Short mmCIF file of N, CA and C in Angstrom, two decimals:
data_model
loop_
_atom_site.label_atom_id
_atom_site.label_comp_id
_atom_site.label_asym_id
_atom_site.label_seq_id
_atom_site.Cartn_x
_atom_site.Cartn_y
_atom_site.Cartn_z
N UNK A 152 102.56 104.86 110.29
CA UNK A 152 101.38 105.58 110.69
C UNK A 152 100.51 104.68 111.57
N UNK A 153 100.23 105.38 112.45
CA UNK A 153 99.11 104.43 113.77
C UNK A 153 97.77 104.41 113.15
N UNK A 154 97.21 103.83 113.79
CA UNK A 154 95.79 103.73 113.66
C UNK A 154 95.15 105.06 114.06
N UNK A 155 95.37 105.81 115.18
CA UNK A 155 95.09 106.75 116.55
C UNK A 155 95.61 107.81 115.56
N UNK A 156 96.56 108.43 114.46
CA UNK A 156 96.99 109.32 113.77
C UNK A 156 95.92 109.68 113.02
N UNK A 157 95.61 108.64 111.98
CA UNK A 157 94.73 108.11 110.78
C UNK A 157 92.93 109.17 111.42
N UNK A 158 92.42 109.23 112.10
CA UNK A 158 91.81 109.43 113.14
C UNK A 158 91.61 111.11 113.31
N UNK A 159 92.71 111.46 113.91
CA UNK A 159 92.94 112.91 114.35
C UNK A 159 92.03 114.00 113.36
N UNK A 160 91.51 114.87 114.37
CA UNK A 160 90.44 115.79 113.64
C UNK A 160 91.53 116.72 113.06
N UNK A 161 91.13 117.16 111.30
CA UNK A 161 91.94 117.98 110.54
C UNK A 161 91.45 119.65 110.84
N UNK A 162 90.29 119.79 111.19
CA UNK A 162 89.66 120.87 111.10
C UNK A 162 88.92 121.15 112.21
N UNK A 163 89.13 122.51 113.32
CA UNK A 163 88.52 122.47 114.16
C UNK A 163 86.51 122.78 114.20
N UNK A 164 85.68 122.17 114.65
CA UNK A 164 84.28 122.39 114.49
C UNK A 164 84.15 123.59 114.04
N UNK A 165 84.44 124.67 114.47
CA UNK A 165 83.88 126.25 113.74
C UNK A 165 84.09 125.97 112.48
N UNK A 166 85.17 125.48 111.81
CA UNK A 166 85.95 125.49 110.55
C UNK A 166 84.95 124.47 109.47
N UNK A 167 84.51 123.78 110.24
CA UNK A 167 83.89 122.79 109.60
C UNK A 167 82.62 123.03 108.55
N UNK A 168 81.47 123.80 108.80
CA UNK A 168 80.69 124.73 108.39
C UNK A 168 80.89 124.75 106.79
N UNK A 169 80.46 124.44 105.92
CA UNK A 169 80.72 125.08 104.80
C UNK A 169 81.87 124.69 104.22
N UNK A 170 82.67 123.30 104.49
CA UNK A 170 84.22 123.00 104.14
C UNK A 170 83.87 121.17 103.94
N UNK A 171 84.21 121.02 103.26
CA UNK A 171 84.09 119.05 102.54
C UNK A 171 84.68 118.88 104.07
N UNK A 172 84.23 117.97 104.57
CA UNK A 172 84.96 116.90 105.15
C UNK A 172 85.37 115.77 104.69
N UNK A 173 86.06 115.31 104.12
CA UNK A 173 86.86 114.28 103.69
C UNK A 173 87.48 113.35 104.37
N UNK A 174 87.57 112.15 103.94
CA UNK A 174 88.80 111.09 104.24
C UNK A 174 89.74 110.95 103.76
N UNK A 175 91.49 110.55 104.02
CA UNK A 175 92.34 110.40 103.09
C UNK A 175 92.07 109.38 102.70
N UNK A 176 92.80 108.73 101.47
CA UNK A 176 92.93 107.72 101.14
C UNK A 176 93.32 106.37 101.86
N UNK A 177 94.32 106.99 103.02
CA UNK A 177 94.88 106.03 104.07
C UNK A 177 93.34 105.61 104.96
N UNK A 178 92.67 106.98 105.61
CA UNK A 178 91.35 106.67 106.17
C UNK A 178 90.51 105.53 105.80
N UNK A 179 90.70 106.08 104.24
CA UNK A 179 89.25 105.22 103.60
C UNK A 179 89.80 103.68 103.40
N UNK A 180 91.16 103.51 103.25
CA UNK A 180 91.56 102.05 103.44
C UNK A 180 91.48 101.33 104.49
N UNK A 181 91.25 101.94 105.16
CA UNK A 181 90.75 101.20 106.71
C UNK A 181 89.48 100.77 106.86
N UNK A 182 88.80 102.01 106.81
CA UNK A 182 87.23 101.87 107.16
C UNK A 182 86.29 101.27 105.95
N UNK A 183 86.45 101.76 104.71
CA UNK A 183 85.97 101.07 103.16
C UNK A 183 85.43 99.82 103.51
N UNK A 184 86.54 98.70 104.01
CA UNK A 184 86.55 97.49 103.67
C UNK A 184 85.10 97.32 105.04
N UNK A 185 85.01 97.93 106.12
CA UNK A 185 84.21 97.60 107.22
C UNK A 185 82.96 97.88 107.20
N UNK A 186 82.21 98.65 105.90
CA UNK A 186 81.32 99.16 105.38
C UNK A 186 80.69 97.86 104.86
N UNK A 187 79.21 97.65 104.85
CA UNK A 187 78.51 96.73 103.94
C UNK A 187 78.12 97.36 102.04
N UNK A 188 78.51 96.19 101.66
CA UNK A 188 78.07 96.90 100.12
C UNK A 188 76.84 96.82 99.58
N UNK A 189 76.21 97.93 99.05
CA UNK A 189 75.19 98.29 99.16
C UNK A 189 74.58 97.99 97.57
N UNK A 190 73.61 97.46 97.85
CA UNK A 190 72.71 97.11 96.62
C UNK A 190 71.90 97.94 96.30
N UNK A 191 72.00 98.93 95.08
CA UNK A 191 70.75 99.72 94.28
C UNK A 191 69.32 99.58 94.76
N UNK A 192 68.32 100.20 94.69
CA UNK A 192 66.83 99.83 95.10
C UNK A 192 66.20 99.57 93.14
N UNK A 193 65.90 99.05 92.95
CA UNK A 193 65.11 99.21 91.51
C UNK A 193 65.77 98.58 90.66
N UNK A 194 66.40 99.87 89.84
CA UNK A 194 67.23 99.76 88.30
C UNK A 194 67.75 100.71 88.71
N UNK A 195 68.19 101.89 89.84
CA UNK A 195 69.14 102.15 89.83
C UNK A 195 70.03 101.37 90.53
N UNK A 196 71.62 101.66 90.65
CA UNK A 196 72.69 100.93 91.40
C UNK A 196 73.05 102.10 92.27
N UNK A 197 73.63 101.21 93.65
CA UNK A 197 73.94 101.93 94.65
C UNK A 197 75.03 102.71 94.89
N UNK A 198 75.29 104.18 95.42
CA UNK A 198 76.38 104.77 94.87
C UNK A 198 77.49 104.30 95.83
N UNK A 199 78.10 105.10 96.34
CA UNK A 199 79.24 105.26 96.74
C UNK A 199 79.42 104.83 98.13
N UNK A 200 79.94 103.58 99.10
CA UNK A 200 79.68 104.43 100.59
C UNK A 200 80.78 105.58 100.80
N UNK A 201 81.65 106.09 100.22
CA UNK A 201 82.48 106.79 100.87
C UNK A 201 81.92 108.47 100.89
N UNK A 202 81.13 108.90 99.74
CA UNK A 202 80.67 109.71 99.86
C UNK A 202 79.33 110.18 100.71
N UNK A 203 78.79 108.47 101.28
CA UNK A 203 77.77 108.71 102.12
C UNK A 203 78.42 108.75 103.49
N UNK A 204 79.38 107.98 103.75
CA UNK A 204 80.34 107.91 105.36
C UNK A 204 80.80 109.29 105.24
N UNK A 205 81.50 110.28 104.09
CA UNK A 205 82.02 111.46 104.58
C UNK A 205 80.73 112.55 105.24
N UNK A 206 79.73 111.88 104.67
CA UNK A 206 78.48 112.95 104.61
C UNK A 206 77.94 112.88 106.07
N UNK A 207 77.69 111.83 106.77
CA UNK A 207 77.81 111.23 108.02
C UNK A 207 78.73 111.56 108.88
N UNK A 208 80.00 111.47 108.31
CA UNK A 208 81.08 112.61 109.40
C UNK A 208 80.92 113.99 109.30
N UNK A 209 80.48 114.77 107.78
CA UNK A 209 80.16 115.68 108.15
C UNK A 209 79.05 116.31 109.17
N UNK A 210 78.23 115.41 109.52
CA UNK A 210 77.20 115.83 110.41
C UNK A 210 77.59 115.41 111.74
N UNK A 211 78.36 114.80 112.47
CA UNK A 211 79.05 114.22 113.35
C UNK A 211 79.64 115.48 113.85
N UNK A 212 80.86 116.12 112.88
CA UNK A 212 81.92 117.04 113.02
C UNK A 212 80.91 118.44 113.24
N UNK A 213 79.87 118.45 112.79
CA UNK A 213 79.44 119.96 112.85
C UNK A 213 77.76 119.93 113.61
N UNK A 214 77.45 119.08 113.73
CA UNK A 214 75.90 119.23 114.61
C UNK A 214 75.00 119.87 113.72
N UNK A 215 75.22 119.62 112.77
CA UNK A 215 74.27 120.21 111.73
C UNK A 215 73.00 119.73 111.89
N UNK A 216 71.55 120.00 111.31
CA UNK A 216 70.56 119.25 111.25
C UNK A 216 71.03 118.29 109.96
N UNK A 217 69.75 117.24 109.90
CA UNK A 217 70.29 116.47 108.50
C UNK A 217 69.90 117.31 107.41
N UNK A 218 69.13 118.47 107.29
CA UNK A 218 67.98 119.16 105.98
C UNK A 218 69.22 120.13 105.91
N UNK A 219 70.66 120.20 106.58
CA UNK A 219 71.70 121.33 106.36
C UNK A 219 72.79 120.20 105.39
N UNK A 220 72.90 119.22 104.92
CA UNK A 220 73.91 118.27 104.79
C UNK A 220 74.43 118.89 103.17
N UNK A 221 75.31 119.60 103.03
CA UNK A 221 75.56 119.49 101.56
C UNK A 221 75.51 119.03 100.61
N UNK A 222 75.13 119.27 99.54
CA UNK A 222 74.54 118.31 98.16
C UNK A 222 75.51 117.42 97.69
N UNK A 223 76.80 117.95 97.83
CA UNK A 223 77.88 117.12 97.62
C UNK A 223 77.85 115.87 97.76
N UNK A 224 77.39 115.66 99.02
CA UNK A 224 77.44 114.12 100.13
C UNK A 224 76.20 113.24 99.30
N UNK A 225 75.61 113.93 98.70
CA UNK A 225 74.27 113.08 98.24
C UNK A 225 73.17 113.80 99.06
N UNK A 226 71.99 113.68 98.73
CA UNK A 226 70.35 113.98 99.12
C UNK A 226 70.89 113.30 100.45
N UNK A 227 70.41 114.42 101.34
CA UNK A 227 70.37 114.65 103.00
C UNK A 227 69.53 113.33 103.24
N UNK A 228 68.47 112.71 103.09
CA UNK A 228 67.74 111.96 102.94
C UNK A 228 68.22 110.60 102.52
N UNK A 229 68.91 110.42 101.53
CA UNK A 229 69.49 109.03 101.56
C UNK A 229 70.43 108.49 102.23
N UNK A 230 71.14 109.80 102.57
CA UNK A 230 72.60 109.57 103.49
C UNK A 230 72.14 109.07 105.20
N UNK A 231 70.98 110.02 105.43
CA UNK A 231 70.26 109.66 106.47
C UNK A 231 69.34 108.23 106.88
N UNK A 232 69.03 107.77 105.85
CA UNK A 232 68.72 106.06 105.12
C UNK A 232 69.53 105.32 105.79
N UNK A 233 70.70 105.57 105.07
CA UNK A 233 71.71 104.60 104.80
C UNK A 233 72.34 104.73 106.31
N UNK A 234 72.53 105.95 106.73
CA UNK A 234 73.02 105.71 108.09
C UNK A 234 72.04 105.39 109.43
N UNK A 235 70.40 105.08 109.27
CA UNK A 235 70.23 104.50 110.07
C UNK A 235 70.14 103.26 110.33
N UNK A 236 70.24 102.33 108.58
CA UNK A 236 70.40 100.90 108.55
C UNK A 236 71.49 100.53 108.74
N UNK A 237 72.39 101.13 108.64
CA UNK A 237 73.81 100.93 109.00
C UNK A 237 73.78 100.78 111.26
N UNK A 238 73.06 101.71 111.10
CA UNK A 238 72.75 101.49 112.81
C UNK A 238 72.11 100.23 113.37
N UNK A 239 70.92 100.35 112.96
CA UNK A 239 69.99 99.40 113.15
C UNK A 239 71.11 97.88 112.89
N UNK A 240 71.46 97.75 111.91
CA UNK A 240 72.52 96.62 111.71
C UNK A 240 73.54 96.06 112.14
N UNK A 241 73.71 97.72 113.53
CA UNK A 241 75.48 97.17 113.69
C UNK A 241 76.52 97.69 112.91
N UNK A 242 76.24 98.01 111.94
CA UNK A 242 77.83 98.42 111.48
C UNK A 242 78.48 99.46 112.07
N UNK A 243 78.12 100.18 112.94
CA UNK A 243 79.22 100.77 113.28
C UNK A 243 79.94 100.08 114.59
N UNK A 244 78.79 99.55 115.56
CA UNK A 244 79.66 99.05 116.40
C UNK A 244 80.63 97.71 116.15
N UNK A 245 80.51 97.39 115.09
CA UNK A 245 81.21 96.29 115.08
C UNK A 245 82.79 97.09 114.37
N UNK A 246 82.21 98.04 113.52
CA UNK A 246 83.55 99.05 113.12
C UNK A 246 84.22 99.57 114.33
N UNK A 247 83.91 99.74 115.42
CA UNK A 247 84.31 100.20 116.38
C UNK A 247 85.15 99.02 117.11
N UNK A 248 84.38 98.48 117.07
CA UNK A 248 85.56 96.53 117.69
C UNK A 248 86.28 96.83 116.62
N UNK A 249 86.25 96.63 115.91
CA UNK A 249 87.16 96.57 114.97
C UNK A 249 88.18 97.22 114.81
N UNK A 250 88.07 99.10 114.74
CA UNK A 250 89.41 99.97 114.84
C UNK A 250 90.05 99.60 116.07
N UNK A 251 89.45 99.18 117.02
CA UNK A 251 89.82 99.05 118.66
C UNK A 251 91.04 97.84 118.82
N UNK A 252 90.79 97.12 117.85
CA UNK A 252 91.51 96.06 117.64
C UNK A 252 92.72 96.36 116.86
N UNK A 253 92.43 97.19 116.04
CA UNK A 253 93.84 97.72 115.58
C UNK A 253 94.54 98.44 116.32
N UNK A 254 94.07 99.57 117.29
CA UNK A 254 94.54 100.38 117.73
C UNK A 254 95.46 99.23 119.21
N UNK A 255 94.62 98.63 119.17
CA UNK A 255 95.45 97.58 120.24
C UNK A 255 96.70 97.01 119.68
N UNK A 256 96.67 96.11 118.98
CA UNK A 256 97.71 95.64 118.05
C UNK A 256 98.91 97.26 117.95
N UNK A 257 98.62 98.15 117.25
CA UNK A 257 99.82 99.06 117.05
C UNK A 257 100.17 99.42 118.39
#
């Protein structure tokens, strides 16, 4: 399996609406590790990134506003947090060197 496979949209945008967007397991072994790990605020602990990165592709894949984000993904609001410190920080572009580098290599 390529890098460029791993990738490929499962669901066309209309479809997207109202449907989990998910990662496989193969996905999330890629990208997981390129994610920063996230420290709790308080006394609670910090959840998941994978359920905040799917929540983030779901808004990617469908142009949703963020106040449309399914409850699933977590409070529209934290996912929106987390993905602008994730900006502000770099992590995605450096995730982006990064798949780029694989996709070179295969």
């Amino acid at each position: 399996m390529t890098a460029e496979s791993v990738f490929e949209s499962r669901l066309p945008l209309g479809d997207s609406f109202g449907r989990r967007i998910g990662l496989t397991d193969e996905e999330w072994a890629l990208i997981g590790p390129l994610l920063p790990a996230e420290r709790g605020r308080g006394c609670r602990p910090a959840q998941d990134n994978r359920r905040y990165f799917e929540g983030m592709m779901w808004m990617v894949r469908t142009g949703a506003q963020w106040r449309h984000l399914p409850d699933e993904y977590c409070k529209w609001n934290s996912v929106f947090r987390r993905y602008r410190r994730w900006v502000e920080t770099g992590v995605f572009e450096a995730m982006l060197e990064t798949l780029a580098d694989v996709v070179e290599r295969d």
